[in-house]
Coordinates of C-alpha atoms and ligand atoms in Angstrom, one line a residue:
X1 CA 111.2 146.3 78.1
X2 CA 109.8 143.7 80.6
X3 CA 107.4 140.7 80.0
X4 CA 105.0 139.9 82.7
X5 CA 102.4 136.7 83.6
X6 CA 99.5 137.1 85.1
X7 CA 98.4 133.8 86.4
X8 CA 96.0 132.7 88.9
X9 CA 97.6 131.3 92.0
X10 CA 93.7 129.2 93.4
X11 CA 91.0 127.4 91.8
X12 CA 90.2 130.4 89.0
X13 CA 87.8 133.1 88.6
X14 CA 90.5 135.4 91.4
X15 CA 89.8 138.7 89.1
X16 CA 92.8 138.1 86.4
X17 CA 91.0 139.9 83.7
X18 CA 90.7 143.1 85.8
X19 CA 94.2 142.8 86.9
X20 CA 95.0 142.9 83.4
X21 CA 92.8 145.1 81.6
X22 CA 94.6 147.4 84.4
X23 CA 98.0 146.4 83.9
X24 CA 97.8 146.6 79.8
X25 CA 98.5 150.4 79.7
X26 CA 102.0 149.6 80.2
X27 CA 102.9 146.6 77.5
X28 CA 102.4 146.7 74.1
X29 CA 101.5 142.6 73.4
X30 CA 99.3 140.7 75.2
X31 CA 99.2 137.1 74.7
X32 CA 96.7 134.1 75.6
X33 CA 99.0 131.2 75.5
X34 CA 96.3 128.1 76.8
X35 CA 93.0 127.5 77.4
X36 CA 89.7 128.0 75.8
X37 CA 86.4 129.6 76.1
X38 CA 85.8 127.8 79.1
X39 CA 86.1 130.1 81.6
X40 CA 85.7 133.3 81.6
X41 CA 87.4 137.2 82.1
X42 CA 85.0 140.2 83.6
X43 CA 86.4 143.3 82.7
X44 CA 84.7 146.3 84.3
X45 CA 86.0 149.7 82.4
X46 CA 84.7 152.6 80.8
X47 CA 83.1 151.3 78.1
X48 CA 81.1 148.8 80.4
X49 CA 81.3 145.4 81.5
X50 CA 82.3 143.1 79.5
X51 CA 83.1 138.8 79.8
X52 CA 85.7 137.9 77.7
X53 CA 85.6 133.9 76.8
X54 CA 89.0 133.8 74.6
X55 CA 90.1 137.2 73.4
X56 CA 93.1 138.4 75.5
X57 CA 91.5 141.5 77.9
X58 CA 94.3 144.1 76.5
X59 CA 91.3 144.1 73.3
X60 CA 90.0 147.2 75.4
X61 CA 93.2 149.2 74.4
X62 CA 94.6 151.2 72.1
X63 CA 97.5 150.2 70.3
X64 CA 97.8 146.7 72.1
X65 CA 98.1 143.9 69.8
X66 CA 96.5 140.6 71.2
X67 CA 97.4 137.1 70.7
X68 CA 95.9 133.8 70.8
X69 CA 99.4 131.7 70.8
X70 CA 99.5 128.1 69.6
X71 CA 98.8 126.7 73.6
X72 CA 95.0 127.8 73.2
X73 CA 92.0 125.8 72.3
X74 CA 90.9 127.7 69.3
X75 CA 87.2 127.5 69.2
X76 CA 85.5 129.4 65.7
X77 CA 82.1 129.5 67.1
X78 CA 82.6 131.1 70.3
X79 CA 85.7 133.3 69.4
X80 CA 83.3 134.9 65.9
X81 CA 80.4 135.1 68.4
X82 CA 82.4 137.3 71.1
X83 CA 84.2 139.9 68.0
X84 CA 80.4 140.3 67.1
X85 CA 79.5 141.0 70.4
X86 CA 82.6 143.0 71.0
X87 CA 82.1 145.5 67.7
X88 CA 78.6 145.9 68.4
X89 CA 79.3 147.7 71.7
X90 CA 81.9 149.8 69.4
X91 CA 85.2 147.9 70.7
X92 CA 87.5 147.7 67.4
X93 CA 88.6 143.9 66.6
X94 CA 90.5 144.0 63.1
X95 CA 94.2 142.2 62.1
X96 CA 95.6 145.2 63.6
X97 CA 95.2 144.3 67.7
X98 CA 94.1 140.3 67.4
X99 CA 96.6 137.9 65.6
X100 CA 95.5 134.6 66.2
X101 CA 98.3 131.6 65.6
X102 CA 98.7 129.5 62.7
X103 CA 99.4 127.0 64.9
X104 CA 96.4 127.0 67.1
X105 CA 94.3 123.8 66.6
X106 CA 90.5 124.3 65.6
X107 CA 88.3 123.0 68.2
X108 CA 85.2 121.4 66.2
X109 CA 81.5 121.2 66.8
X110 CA 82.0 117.5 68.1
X111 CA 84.6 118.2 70.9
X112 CA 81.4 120.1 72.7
X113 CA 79.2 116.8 71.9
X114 CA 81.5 114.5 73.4
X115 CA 82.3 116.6 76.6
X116 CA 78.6 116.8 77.2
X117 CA 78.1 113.3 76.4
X118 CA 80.7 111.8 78.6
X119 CA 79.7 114.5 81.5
X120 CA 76.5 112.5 81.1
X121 CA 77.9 108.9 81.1
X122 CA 79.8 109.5 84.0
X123 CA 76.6 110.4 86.0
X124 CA 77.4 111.2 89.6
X125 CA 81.2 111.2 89.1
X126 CA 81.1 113.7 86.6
X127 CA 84.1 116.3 86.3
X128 CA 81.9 119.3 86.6
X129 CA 83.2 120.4 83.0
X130 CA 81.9 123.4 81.4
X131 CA 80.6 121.4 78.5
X132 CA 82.9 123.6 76.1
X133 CA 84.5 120.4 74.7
X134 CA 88.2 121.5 76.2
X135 CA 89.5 118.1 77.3
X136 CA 88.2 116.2 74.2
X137 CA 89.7 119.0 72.5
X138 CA 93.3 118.5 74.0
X139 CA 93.1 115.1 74.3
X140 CA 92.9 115.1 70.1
X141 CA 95.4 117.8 69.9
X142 CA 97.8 115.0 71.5
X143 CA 96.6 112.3 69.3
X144 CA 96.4 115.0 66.4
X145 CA 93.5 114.3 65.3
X146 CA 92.3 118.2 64.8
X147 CA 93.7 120.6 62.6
X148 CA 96.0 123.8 62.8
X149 CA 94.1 127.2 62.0
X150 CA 97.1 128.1 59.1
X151 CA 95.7 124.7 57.4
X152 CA 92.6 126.8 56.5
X153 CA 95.6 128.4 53.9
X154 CA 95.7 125.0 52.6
X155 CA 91.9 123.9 51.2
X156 CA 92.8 120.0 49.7
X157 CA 95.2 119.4 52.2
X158 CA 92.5 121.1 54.9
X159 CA 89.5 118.9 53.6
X160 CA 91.8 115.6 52.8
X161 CA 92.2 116.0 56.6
X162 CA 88.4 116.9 57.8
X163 CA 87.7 113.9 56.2
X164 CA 89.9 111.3 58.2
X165 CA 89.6 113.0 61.5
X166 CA 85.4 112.8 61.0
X167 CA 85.7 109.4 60.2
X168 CA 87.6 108.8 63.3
X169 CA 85.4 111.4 65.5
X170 CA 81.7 109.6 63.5
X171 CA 83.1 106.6 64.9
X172 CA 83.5 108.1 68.5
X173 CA 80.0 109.6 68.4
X174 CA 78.2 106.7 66.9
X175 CA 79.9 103.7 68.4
X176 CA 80.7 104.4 71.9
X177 CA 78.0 106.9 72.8
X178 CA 75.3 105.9 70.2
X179 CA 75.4 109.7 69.2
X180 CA 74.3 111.5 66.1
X181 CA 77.7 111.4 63.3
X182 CA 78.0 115.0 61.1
X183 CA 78.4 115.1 57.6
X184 CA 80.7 116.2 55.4
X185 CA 78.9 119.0 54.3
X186 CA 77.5 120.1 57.4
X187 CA 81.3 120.5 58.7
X188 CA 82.6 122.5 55.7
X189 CA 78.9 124.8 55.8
X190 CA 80.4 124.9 59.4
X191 CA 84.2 125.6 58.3
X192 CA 82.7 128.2 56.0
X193 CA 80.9 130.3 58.5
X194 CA 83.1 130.5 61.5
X195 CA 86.6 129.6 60.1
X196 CA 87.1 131.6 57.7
X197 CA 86.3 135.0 58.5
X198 CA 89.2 134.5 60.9
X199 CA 91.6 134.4 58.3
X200 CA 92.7 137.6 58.3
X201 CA 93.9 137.7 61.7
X202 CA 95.6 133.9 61.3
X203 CA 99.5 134.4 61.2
X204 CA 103.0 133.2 62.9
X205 CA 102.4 134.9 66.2
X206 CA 105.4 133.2 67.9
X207 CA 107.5 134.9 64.9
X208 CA 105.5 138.5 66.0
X209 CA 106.2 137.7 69.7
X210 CA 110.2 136.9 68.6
X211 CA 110.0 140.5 66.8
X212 CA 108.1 142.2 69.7
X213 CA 111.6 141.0 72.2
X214 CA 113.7 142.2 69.9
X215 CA 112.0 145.6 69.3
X216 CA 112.4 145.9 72.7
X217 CA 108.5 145.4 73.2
X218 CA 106.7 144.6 76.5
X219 CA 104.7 141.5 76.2
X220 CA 102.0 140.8 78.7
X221 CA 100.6 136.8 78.9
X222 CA 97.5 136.2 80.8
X223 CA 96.8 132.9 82.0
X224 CA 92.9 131.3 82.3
X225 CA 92.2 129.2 85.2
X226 CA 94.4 128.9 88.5
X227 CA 97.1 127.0 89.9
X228 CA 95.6 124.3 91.2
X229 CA 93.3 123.6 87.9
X230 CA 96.8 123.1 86.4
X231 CA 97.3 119.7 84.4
X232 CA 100.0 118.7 86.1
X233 CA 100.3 120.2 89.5
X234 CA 96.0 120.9 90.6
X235 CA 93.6 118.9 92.1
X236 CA 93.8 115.3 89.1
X237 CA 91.2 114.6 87.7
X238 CA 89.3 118.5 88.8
X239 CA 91.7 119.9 86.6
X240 CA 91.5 121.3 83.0
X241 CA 93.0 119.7 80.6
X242 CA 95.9 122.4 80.1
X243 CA 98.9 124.2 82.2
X244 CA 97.5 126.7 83.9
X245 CA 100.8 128.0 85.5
X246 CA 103.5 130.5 84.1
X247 CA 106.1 128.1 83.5
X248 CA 104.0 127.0 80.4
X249 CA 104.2 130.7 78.3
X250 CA 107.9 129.6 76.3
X251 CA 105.5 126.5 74.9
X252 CA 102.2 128.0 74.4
X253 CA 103.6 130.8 72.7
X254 CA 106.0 128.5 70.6
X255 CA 109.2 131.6 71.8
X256 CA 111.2 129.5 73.9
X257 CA 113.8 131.0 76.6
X258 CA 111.6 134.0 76.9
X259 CA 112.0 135.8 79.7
X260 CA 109.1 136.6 82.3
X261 CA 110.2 139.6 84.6
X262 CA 107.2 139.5 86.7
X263 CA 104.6 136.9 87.6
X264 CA 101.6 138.6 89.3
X265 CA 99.6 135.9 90.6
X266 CA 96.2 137.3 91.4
X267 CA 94.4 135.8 94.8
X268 CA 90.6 136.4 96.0
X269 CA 90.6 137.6 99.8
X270 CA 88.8 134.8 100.0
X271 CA 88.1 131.7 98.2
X272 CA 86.3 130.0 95.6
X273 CA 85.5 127.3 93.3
X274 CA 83.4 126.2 90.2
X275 CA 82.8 123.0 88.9
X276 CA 83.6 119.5 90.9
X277 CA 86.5 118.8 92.7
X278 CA 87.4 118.3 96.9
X279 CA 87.4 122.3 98.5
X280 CA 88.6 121.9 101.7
X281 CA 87.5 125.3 103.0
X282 CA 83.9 124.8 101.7
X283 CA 81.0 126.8 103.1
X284 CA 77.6 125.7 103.0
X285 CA 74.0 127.2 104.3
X286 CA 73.7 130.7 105.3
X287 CA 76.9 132.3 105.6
X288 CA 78.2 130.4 102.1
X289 CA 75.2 131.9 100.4
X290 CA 75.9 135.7 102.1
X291 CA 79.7 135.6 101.1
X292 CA 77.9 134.5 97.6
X293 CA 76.3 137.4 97.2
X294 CA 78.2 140.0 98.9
X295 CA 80.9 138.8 96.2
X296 CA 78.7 138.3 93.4
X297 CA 80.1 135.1 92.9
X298 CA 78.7 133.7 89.7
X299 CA 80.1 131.8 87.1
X300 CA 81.0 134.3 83.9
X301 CA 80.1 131.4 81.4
X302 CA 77.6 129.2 83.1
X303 CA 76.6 131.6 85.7
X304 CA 76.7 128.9 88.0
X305 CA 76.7 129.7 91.7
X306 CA 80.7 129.3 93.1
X307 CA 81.4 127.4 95.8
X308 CA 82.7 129.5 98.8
X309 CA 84.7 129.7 101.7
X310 CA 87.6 131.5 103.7
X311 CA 91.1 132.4 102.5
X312 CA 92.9 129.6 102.4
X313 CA 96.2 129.8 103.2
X314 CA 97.7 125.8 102.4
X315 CA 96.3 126.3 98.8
X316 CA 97.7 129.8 98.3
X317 CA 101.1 129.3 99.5
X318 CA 101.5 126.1 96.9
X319 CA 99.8 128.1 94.1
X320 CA 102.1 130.5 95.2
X321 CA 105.2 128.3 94.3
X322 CA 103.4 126.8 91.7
X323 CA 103.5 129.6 89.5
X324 CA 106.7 131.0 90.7
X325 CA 105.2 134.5 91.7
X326 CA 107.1 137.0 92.6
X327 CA 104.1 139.1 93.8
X328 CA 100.7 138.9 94.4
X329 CA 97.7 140.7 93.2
X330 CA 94.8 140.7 96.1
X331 CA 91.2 141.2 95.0
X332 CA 87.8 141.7 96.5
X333 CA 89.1 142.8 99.7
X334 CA 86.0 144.6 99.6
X335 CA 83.7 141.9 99.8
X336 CA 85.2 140.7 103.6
X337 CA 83.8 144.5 104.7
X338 CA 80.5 142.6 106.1
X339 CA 82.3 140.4 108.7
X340 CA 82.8 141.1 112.0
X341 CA 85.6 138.4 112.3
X342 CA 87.1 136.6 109.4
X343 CA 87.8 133.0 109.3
X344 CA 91.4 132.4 107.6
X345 CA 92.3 128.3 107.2
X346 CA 95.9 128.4 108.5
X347 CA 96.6 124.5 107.8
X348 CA 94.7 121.0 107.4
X349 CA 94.4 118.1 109.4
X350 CA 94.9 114.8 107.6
X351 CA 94.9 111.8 109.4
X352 CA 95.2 113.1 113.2
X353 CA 97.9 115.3 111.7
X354 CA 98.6 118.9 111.6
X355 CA 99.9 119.9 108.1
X356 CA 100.9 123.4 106.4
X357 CA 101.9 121.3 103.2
X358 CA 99.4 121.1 100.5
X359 CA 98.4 117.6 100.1
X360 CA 98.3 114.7 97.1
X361 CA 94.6 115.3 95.2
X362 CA 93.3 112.0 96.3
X363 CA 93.9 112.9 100.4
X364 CA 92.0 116.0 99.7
X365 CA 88.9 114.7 100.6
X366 CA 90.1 113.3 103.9
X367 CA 91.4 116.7 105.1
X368 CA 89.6 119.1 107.0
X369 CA 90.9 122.8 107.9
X370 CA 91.9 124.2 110.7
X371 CA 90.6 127.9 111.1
X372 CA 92.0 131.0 112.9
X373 CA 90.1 134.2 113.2
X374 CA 91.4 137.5 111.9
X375 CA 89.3 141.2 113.1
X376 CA 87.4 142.6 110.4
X377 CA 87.0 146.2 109.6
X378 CA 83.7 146.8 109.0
X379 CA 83.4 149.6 106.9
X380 CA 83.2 150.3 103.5
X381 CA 86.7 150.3 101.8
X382 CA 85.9 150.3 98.3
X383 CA 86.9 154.2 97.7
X384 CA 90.5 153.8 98.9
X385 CA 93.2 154.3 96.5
X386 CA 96.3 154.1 98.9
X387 CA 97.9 151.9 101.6
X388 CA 97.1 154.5 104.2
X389 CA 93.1 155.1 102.9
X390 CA 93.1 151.6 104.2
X391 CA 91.8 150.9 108.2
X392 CA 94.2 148.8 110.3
X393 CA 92.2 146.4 110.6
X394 CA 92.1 146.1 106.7
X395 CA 95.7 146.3 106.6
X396 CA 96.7 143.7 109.1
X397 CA 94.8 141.2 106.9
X398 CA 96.8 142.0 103.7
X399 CA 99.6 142.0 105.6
X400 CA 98.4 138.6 107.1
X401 CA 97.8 137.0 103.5
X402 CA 101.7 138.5 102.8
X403 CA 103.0 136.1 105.6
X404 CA 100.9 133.4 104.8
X405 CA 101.7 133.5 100.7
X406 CA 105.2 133.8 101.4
X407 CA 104.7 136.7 99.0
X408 CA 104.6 140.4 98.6
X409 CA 101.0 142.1 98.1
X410 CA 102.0 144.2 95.2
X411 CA 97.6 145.0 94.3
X412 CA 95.1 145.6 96.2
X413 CA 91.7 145.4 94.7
X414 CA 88.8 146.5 96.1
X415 CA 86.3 147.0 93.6
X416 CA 86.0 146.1 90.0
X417 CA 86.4 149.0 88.3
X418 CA 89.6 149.8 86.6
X419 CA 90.7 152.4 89.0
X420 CA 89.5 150.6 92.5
X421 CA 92.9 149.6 93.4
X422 CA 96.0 150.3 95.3
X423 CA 99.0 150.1 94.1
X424 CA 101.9 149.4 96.8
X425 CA 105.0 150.5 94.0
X426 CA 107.9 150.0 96.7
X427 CA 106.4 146.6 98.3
X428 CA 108.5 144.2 96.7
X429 CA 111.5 145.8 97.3
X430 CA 110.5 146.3 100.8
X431 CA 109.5 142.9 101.1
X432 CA 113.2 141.8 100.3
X433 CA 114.8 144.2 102.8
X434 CA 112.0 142.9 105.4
X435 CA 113.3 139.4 104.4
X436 CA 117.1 140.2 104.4
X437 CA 116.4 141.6 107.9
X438 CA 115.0 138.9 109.0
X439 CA 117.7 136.3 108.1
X440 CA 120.2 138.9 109.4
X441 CA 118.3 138.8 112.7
X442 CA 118.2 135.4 112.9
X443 CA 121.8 134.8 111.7
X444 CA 122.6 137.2 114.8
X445 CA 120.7 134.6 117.4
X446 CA 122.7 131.7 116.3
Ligands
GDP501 P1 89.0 135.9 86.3 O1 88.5 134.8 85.4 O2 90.2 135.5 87.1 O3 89.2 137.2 85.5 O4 87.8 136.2 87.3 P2 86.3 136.5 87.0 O5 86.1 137.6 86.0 O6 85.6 135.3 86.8 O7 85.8 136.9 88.5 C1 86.2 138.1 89.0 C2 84.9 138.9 89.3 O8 85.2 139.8 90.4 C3 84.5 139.8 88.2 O9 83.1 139.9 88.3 C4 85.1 141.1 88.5 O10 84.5 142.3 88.0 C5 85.0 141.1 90.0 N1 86.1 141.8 90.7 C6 87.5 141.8 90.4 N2 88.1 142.5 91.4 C7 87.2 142.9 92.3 C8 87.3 143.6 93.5 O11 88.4 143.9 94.0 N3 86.2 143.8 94.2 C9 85.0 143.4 93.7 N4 83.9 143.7 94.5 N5 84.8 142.8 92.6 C10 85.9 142.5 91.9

């Protein structure tokens, strides 16, 4: 038995679903403990491709159950619209592999209005939000003013409550953005059609997840987003409206105390960004728009174009400690195959000053980075399956990223398929030794 996290350790969109839909052969839960459909999974297996919005990526296998733990933003319309799509390209979603918690709250119809609409008010300053209504969503799940998916058990109590939170929300819309209020009706029509065919799958997942430990059960939990879109610790106000980082699973999953063995924090070999939000490392013109397209990098729910640039090393090695990884997963090695150099940022400058420490949001904008070059390799890499299929040139990079993370590379992706990747098994233990030899070493010079 051993429970892992995969997390994202940059901005997002670093290839977590892949990592997972690889890593799910070996647990037999696998939970999504925050977020919503905001963002977006791209699973590449033999079935097809496939973006996943809310439904945990372990969906593609047999005999995994999936959760949706309490920490997610529970949204009907999107969640019923992705099991349709889901069955019909003959992927099996029934109570037996999706349980979705009782105590996930409902995000309604009007938490997408209201993002858009204040998105809109804010004009030039906007956020860059997805426009899936995720931060009115949480910011009602703090004032409660939305409703737990196990009320739909409970129809008076259920639409007693719709009534007072639409008074409250009709107020929102009509009085501070002159918006159009719902009706009653139009809610429960609404309630009817998207809440309660989930029913079935509505149950206490955090007692499952508590049974699952003590069955001696491996429990996967896959995180949306990355470190630095994290609530607490990313780049205020560019963040979601969530934790994004590891330490959150005990509380989105309601099982506190439980125990994560591994936390794979999944890294591009380069980076990238969606949505709003200082990006030190940012490309623009030519070579922005050919690392673009050599990476296919396109939002997987807007299809936005991502922002691009280099690795970047002061934002790694936080999201690195951020989420409390104890390995890294690399991805889209692949893509750097084109260059003939490659640019890494090995630190910022912020006011005259060299610095390897990643700064407070607000000084963001003021820093600019400092690049080094690293060789490239210049061939295609994307049919090697083992540390030594790799060219040096390849190698020196990973083991360049290693260095720089303060982290072992455990993954090496470099393609999106399920089998594109290498698998280092005895890196983290050599990674220790390397380390312990090390502080020997330098023990010795004293
Ligand atoms: P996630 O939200 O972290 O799962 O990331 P996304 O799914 O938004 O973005 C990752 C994209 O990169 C997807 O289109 C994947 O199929 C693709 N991908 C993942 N790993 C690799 C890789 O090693 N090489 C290439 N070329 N594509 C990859």
């Amino acid at each position: 038995m051993s429970n892992r996290a995969v997390v994202g350790i940059n901005w997002g969109d670093e290839g977590k679903g892949r990592m997972v839909d690889l890593l799910t052969d070996s647990y037999d839960v696998v939970v999504r403990y925050q977020g919503g459909g905001n963002a977006g999974h791209t699973v590449v297996n033999d079935r097809g491709r496939f973006a996943l919005h809310l439904l945990p990526s372990g969906i593609f296998r047999d005999g995994v159950m999936n959760v949706l733990a309490n920490g997610v933003a529970l949204d009907p319309e999107n969640l019923c619209a992705e099991i349709r799509d889901l069955r019909s390209r003959g992927v099996r979603v029934s109570p037996d592999n999706l349980s979705i918690s009782s105590r996930a709250s409902l995000l309604f119809p009007w938490h997408r209005d209201l993002d858009g609409l204040e998105e809109t008010r804010l004009g030039d300053g906007k956020y860059g939000s997805t426009k899936q209504g995720i931060a009115p969503f949480y910011a009602d799940r703090s004032r409660k003013k939305t409703l737990l998916a196990g009320e739909l058990f409970y129809p008076e109590e259920f639409t007693e409550r719709l009534r007072q939170i639409l008074e409250y929300e009709n107020l929102v819309l009509e009085k501070e953005y002159g918006a159009r209020p719902y009706q009653e009706e139009e809610i429960l029509r609404w309630v009817e059609e998207y809440c309660v065919p989930l029913k079935p799958f509505i149950r206490d997942t955090a007692k499952l997840l508590r049974d699952a430990q003590s069955e001696g059960k491996s429990i996967l939990f896959e995180a949306q987003l990355g470190a630095l879109r994290d609530m607490d610790g990313g780049i205020w106000p560019f963040t979601t409206s969530s934790n994004t980082t590891s330490a959150y699973v005990p509380v989105g999953t309601g099982v506190p105390g439980i125990a994560l063995d591994d936390v794979t924090g999944v890294v591009k070999a380069y980076s990238t960004c969606v949505g709003e939000g200082p990006f030190v490392c940012e490309w623009t013109g030519g070579k922005a728009d050919r690392l673009r397209e050599e990476g296919g990098e396109y939002g997987a729910k807007t299809g936005r174009p991502r922002r691009v640039g280099p690795f970047d090393c002061v934002a790694t090695r936080y999201g690195v400690a951020m989420q409390s990884a104890t390995e890294i997963a690399l991805t889209k090695l692949d893509v750097l195959s084109y260059m003939d150099r490659i640019p890494v940022c090995t630190a910022y400058v912020l006011n005259g000053e060299r610095t390897e420490d990643f700064p407070f949001p607000a000084a963001l904008d003021g820093a600019l980075p400092v690049i080094e070059y690293l060789e490239g390799w210049k061939e295609d890499i994307s049919s090697a399956r083992t540390w030594d299929d790799l060219p040096e040139a390849a190698k020196r990079y990973v083991d360049f990223i290693e260095n720089a993370a303060g982290c072992p590379v455990t993954y090496v992706s470099v393609g999106p398929e399920r089998d594109s990747i290498i698998v280092r098994e005895n890196r983290r233990k050599e990674w220790a030794e390397e380390r312990r030899a090390a502080a020997a070493g330098e023990a010795d010079d004293d």
